[in-house]
Coordinates of C-alpha atoms and ligand atoms in Angstrom, one line a residue:
M710 CA 12.3 0.8 17.9
T711 CA 8.8 2.7 17.2
A712 CA 6.8 1.9 20.7
R713 CA 3.3 3.2 19.7
I714 CA 2.0 2.8 16.0
L715 CA -1.4 3.5 14.8
I716 CA -2.4 1.5 11.9
T717 CA -5.6 2.2 10.1
G718 CA -7.2 0.0 7.9
A719 CA -6.1 -2.6 10.5
G720 CA -8.8 -4.9 9.8
G721 CA -8.2 -5.0 6.0
G722 CA -6.4 -7.6 3.8
V723 CA -2.8 -6.0 4.5
G724 CA -3.7 -4.7 8.0
T725 CA -4.8 -8.4 9.3
L726 CA -1.5 -9.8 7.8
M727 CA 0.7 -7.1 9.5
R728 CA -1.1 -7.5 13.0
P729 CA 1.0 -10.2 14.2
R730 CA 4.3 -9.6 12.4
L731 CA 4.6 -5.9 13.5
A732 CA 4.1 -7.0 17.4
A733 CA 7.1 -6.5 19.3
E734 CA 8.2 -6.4 22.9
G735 CA 8.0 -2.9 24.1
R736 CA 5.5 -1.8 21.3
V737 CA 1.9 -0.9 21.4
L738 CA 0.0 -1.4 18.2
R739 CA -3.0 0.8 18.0
L740 CA -5.4 -0.8 15.4
L741 CA -8.1 1.6 13.8
D742 CA -10.8 0.4 11.6
I743 CA -14.5 1.4 10.7
A744 CA -15.5 -2.3 11.3
E745 CA -15.1 -4.1 14.5
L746 CA -11.7 -5.8 15.3
P747 CA -11.0 -9.3 16.6
A748 CA -10.4 -8.7 20.1
A749 CA -6.9 -8.7 21.8
A750 CA -5.5 -12.2 22.0
D751 CA -3.9 -13.0 25.4
G752 CA -0.5 -11.4 25.8
E753 CA -1.3 -8.8 22.6
N754 CA -0.3 -5.5 23.3
V755 CA -2.9 -3.8 21.3
E756 CA -5.6 -0.8 21.6
L757 CA -8.6 -1.2 19.3
V758 CA -10.1 2.0 18.0
E759 CA -13.2 2.0 15.7
A760 CA -13.2 5.0 13.4
S761 CA -13.5 6.2 10.3
V762 CA -10.2 7.9 8.3
T763 CA -12.5 10.4 7.2
D764 CA -13.5 11.8 10.8
M765 CA -11.0 14.2 11.7
A766 CA -11.6 14.5 15.6
A767 CA -11.7 10.9 15.8
M768 CA -8.3 10.7 13.9
E769 CA -6.8 13.4 16.3
A770 CA -7.8 11.7 19.0
A771 CA -6.4 8.2 17.5
L772 CA -3.0 10.1 16.8
E773 CA -2.4 11.2 20.4
G774 CA 0.6 9.6 22.0
V775 CA 1.6 7.7 18.5
D776 CA 5.1 7.7 17.5
A777 CA 4.1 6.8 13.6
V778 CA 1.2 5.7 11.6
I779 CA 1.0 3.4 9.0
H780 CA -2.0 4.4 6.7
L781 CA -3.8 1.3 5.3
G782 CA -7.2 2.5 5.5
G783 CA -9.4 3.4 2.5
H784 CA -10.8 1.1 -0.1
S785 CA -8.4 -1.3 -1.7
L786 CA -10.4 -2.2 -4.9
E787 CA -12.0 0.1 -7.3
E788 CA -14.9 1.8 -6.5
S789 CA -17.3 4.9 -7.6
W790 CA -15.6 8.3 -7.9
D791 CA -17.6 9.4 -5.2
K792 CA -16.3 6.5 -2.5
I793 CA -12.8 7.0 -3.7
L794 CA -12.9 10.8 -3.3
R795 CA -14.3 10.6 0.3
V796 CA -12.8 7.9 1.6
N797 CA -9.7 7.3 -0.2
I798 CA -8.5 11.0 -1.0
D799 CA -10.2 13.0 1.7
G800 CA -9.4 10.0 4.3
T801 CA -5.9 10.3 3.3
H802 CA -5.7 14.2 3.8
T803 CA -7.6 13.7 7.2
V804 CA -5.0 11.2 8.3
L805 CA -1.9 13.3 7.4
E806 CA -3.4 16.7 8.8
A807 CA -4.4 14.8 11.8
A808 CA -0.7 13.5 12.2
R809 CA 0.4 17.2 11.8
R810 CA -1.8 18.5 14.6
A811 CA -0.9 15.6 16.8
G812 CA 2.8 15.9 16.4
V813 CA 3.3 12.6 14.6
R814 CA 6.5 12.8 12.6
R815 CA 6.4 9.7 10.6
V816 CA 3.8 8.5 8.3
V817 CA 3.8 5.3 5.9
L818 CA 1.4 5.3 3.3
A819 CA 0.0 2.4 1.4
S820 CA 0.3 3.5 -2.2
S821 CA -0.3 1.1 -4.8
N822 CA 1.1 0.0 -8.4
H823 CA -2.2 1.3 -9.7
A824 CA -0.5 4.6 -9.3
V825 CA 1.3 3.6 -12.3
G826 CA -0.7 0.6 -13.8
Y827 CA -0.7 2.4 -17.3
V828 CA 3.0 1.7 -17.5
E829 CA 4.0 -1.0 -19.9
Q830 CA 6.2 -3.6 -18.3
A831 CA 7.9 -4.3 -21.6
D832 CA 9.5 -0.9 -21.2
G833 CA 11.9 -2.4 -18.5
E834 CA 12.5 -2.4 -14.6
A835 CA 10.1 -0.1 -13.4
G836 CA 11.8 2.9 -11.5
D837 CA 11.3 4.0 -7.8
Y838 CA 9.8 7.6 -9.0
L839 CA 8.0 6.8 -12.0
F840 CA 5.6 9.3 -13.3
P841 CA 2.1 8.8 -12.4
R842 CA -0.1 6.6 -14.7
P843 CA -2.9 5.5 -12.7
D844 CA -5.3 2.8 -14.4
T845 CA -8.4 3.8 -12.1
Y846 CA -9.8 5.9 -9.8
Y847 CA -8.4 4.0 -7.1
G848 CA -5.2 4.4 -9.1
V849 CA -5.9 8.3 -8.8
S850 CA -6.3 8.2 -5.5
K851 CA -3.2 6.7 -4.7
V852 CA -1.3 9.4 -6.7
A853 CA -3.1 11.8 -4.5
M854 CA -1.9 10.1 -1.7
E855 CA 1.6 10.3 -2.8
A856 CA 1.1 14.2 -3.7
L857 CA -0.3 14.6 -0.2
G858 CA 2.7 12.9 1.5
S859 CA 5.0 14.8 -0.6
L860 CA 3.3 18.3 0.7
Y861 CA 3.2 17.3 4.3
A862 CA 6.8 16.2 4.2
D863 CA 8.1 19.4 2.6
R864 CA 5.9 21.8 4.3
Y865 CA 5.8 20.4 7.7
G866 CA 8.9 18.4 7.9
L867 CA 7.3 15.1 8.6
D868 CA 8.9 12.1 7.3
V869 CA 6.7 10.3 4.8
I870 CA 7.0 7.0 2.7
A871 CA 4.9 5.8 0.2
I872 CA 5.0 2.2 -0.9
R873 CA 3.8 1.4 -3.9
I874 CA 2.7 -2.4 -3.0
G875 CA 2.6 -4.9 -5.5
S876 CA 0.4 -7.6 -4.4
C877 CA 0.7 -8.5 -0.8
F878 CA -1.2 -12.0 -0.4
E879 CA -0.3 -15.2 1.4
K880 CA 1.0 -16.5 -2.0
P881 CA 0.6 -15.1 -5.8
R882 CA -2.6 -15.6 -7.0
D883 CA -1.9 -15.3 -10.8
V884 CA 0.8 -15.2 -13.3
R885 CA 1.3 -11.5 -12.7
M886 CA 1.9 -11.8 -9.2
L887 CA 5.1 -13.8 -9.8
S888 CA 6.5 -10.4 -10.7
T889 CA 4.1 -7.9 -8.2
W890 CA 4.3 -10.3 -5.2
M891 CA 5.1 -9.2 -1.8
S892 CA 5.2 -11.9 0.9
P893 CA 3.6 -10.8 4.3
D894 CA 7.0 -11.4 6.0
D895 CA 8.6 -9.2 3.5
A896 CA 5.7 -6.5 3.9
A897 CA 6.6 -6.4 7.6
R898 CA 10.5 -6.2 6.9
L899 CA 9.6 -3.4 4.5
F900 CA 7.2 -1.6 7.1
E901 CA 9.8 -1.9 9.9
A902 CA 12.6 -0.3 7.2
C903 CA 10.1 2.5 6.7
L904 CA 9.6 3.1 10.6
S905 CA 13.3 3.0 11.4
A906 CA 15.2 4.8 8.6
P907 CA 17.1 7.9 10.1
S908 CA 15.4 11.2 8.7
P909 CA 14.1 9.4 5.2
G910 CA 12.2 12.8 4.0
F911 CA 9.6 11.9 1.5
R912 CA 10.3 8.8 -0.5
V913 CA 8.6 6.6 -2.8
V914 CA 9.4 2.9 -2.6
W915 CA 8.3 -0.4 -4.5
G916 CA 6.7 -2.9 -1.9
I917 CA 7.5 -6.4 -3.5
S918 CA 9.9 -9.5 -2.6
A919 CA 13.1 -10.4 -4.3
N920 CA 11.0 -11.7 -7.1
K921 CA 13.1 -13.6 -10.0
R922 CA 10.5 -12.1 -12.2
A923 CA 10.2 -8.9 -10.3
W924 CA 9.1 -5.8 -12.7
F925 CA 10.1 -3.3 -10.0
S926 CA 13.4 -1.9 -8.7
L927 CA 13.9 -2.3 -5.2
D928 CA 17.1 0.3 -4.9
E929 CA 15.1 2.8 -3.1
A930 CA 13.2 0.3 -0.7
R931 CA 17.0 -1.2 0.0
S932 CA 18.4 2.2 0.4
L933 CA 15.9 2.4 3.7
G934 CA 17.4 -0.8 4.9
Y935 CA 14.5 -3.3 3.5
E936 CA 16.2 -6.7 2.7
P937 CA 13.5 -8.8 1.3
Q938 CA 14.1 -12.7 2.1
D939 CA 11.1 -14.5 -0.2
D940 CA 10.8 -15.0 -3.8
S941 CA 7.5 -15.7 -5.6
E942 CA 9.6 -18.2 -8.0
V943 CA 8.7 -21.3 -5.3
Y944 CA 5.3 -20.8 -6.1
A945 CA 5.9 -20.6 -10.4
A946 CA 5.4 -24.1 -11.2
E947 CA 1.8 -24.3 -9.2
V948 CA 0.8 -20.7 -10.9
L949 CA 1.7 -21.5 -14.4
E950 CA 0.2 -25.2 -13.9
K951 CA -3.0 -23.7 -13.0
H952 CA -3.2 -20.4 -15.4
G953 CA -0.8 -21.2 -18.2
E954 CA 1.4 -18.8 -20.0
P955 CA -0.4 -15.8 -20.2
D956 CA -0.8 -13.6 -23.9
P957 CA 1.9 -11.0 -23.6
S958 CA -0.4 -8.7 -25.5
S959 CA -3.3 -9.2 -22.6
P960 CA -3.8 -6.2 -20.4
A961 CA -3.1 -8.8 -17.6
V962 CA 0.7 -9.1 -17.9
K963 CA 1.0 -6.0 -20.8
Y964 CA 0.7 -3.0 -18.3
L965 CA 2.0 -3.2 -14.7
G966 CA -1.5 -2.7 -13.4
G967 CA -2.6 -5.9 -15.1
V968 CA -6.3 -6.5 -15.7
W969 CA -6.9 -3.3 -13.7
C970 CA -6.0 -1.6 -17.3
G971 CA -8.7 -3.7 -19.2
P972 CA -12.5 -3.1 -19.6
D973 CA -13.9 -4.7 -16.6
F974 CA -12.2 -1.6 -14.7
D975 CA -13.8 1.1 -16.5
T976 CA -15.8 2.9 -13.8
A977 CA -16.8 6.3 -15.7
V978 CA -18.4 4.0 -18.4
K979 CA -20.1 1.7 -15.9
E980 CA -21.4 4.9 -13.9
A981 CA -22.4 6.8 -16.8
G982 CA -23.9 3.4 -18.5
R983 CA -22.0 4.7 -22.1
Ligands
15L948 C1 -3.8 -3.1 -5.0 O1 -3.6 -2.2 -4.9 C2 -4.9 -3.9 -4.3 O2 -5.5 -3.3 -3.3 C3 -4.9 -5.7 -4.0 O3 -6.2 -5.9 -4.0 C4 -4.2 -6.1 -5.4 O4 -5.3 -5.9 -6.5 C5 -2.8 -5.5 -5.8 O5 -3.3 -4.0 -6.1 C6 -2.6 -6.1 -7.3 O6 -2.5 -5.5 -8.2 O7 -2.3 -7.1 -7.4

């Protein structure tokens, strides 16, 4: 079992869900976030670090004595090019480079379905190594994250696994998420598999549950030892009653990235005003 794990972005949505789930006997979670984190609960074996993933000195210090890093830090939604470049792209480089300098051999990266958001879901089950088709600047940052992970694996021999996370929430929130959902418990199972798989090298895997309506392959994730236990189908009636069957031509279900492929996520036009 991995003894000391650094989790960046530990105060974010996925980080908060993983904090109790990745706790284990004999393991220390070093939790890092730019914002103040909730104090350790009684008996909780955590170390709290307040720092930015863009700060190389802070990241080198945070990676001292660590066995593996789960990099969740960064903007989790679309943002201006400037913020995406600085926090998501430069931040990921900083984490990988600090890991190399500190001798940390395993890095798990939170990539996203938005790295391939413009792939049409009607094209059949999305394979594990789909060529990038980012739907936003955020999606571009996830492509850059995967590229940086590949570089650090090939050049420096780190084990780097990029998880193209579907939608990791307590419950699916819309019809698309019946296909893209990863339950928090399955997410913890997948992170554990990524931490313990022997010598994986560089991998790209999909991060979803065993959903009946899944759009994505789980072959590569399963090859690392991931065995999902949950299925969004238990929420299907509730979600369909609330949202209705979507129009198949709407971006909400036409593309893997859903509404992120629609006009509301056109950051270039928003920034330029035309
Ligand atoms: C993501 O990458 C986002 O971080 C998350 O907020 C969701 O929107 C998710 O993708 C999704 O596509 O459902």
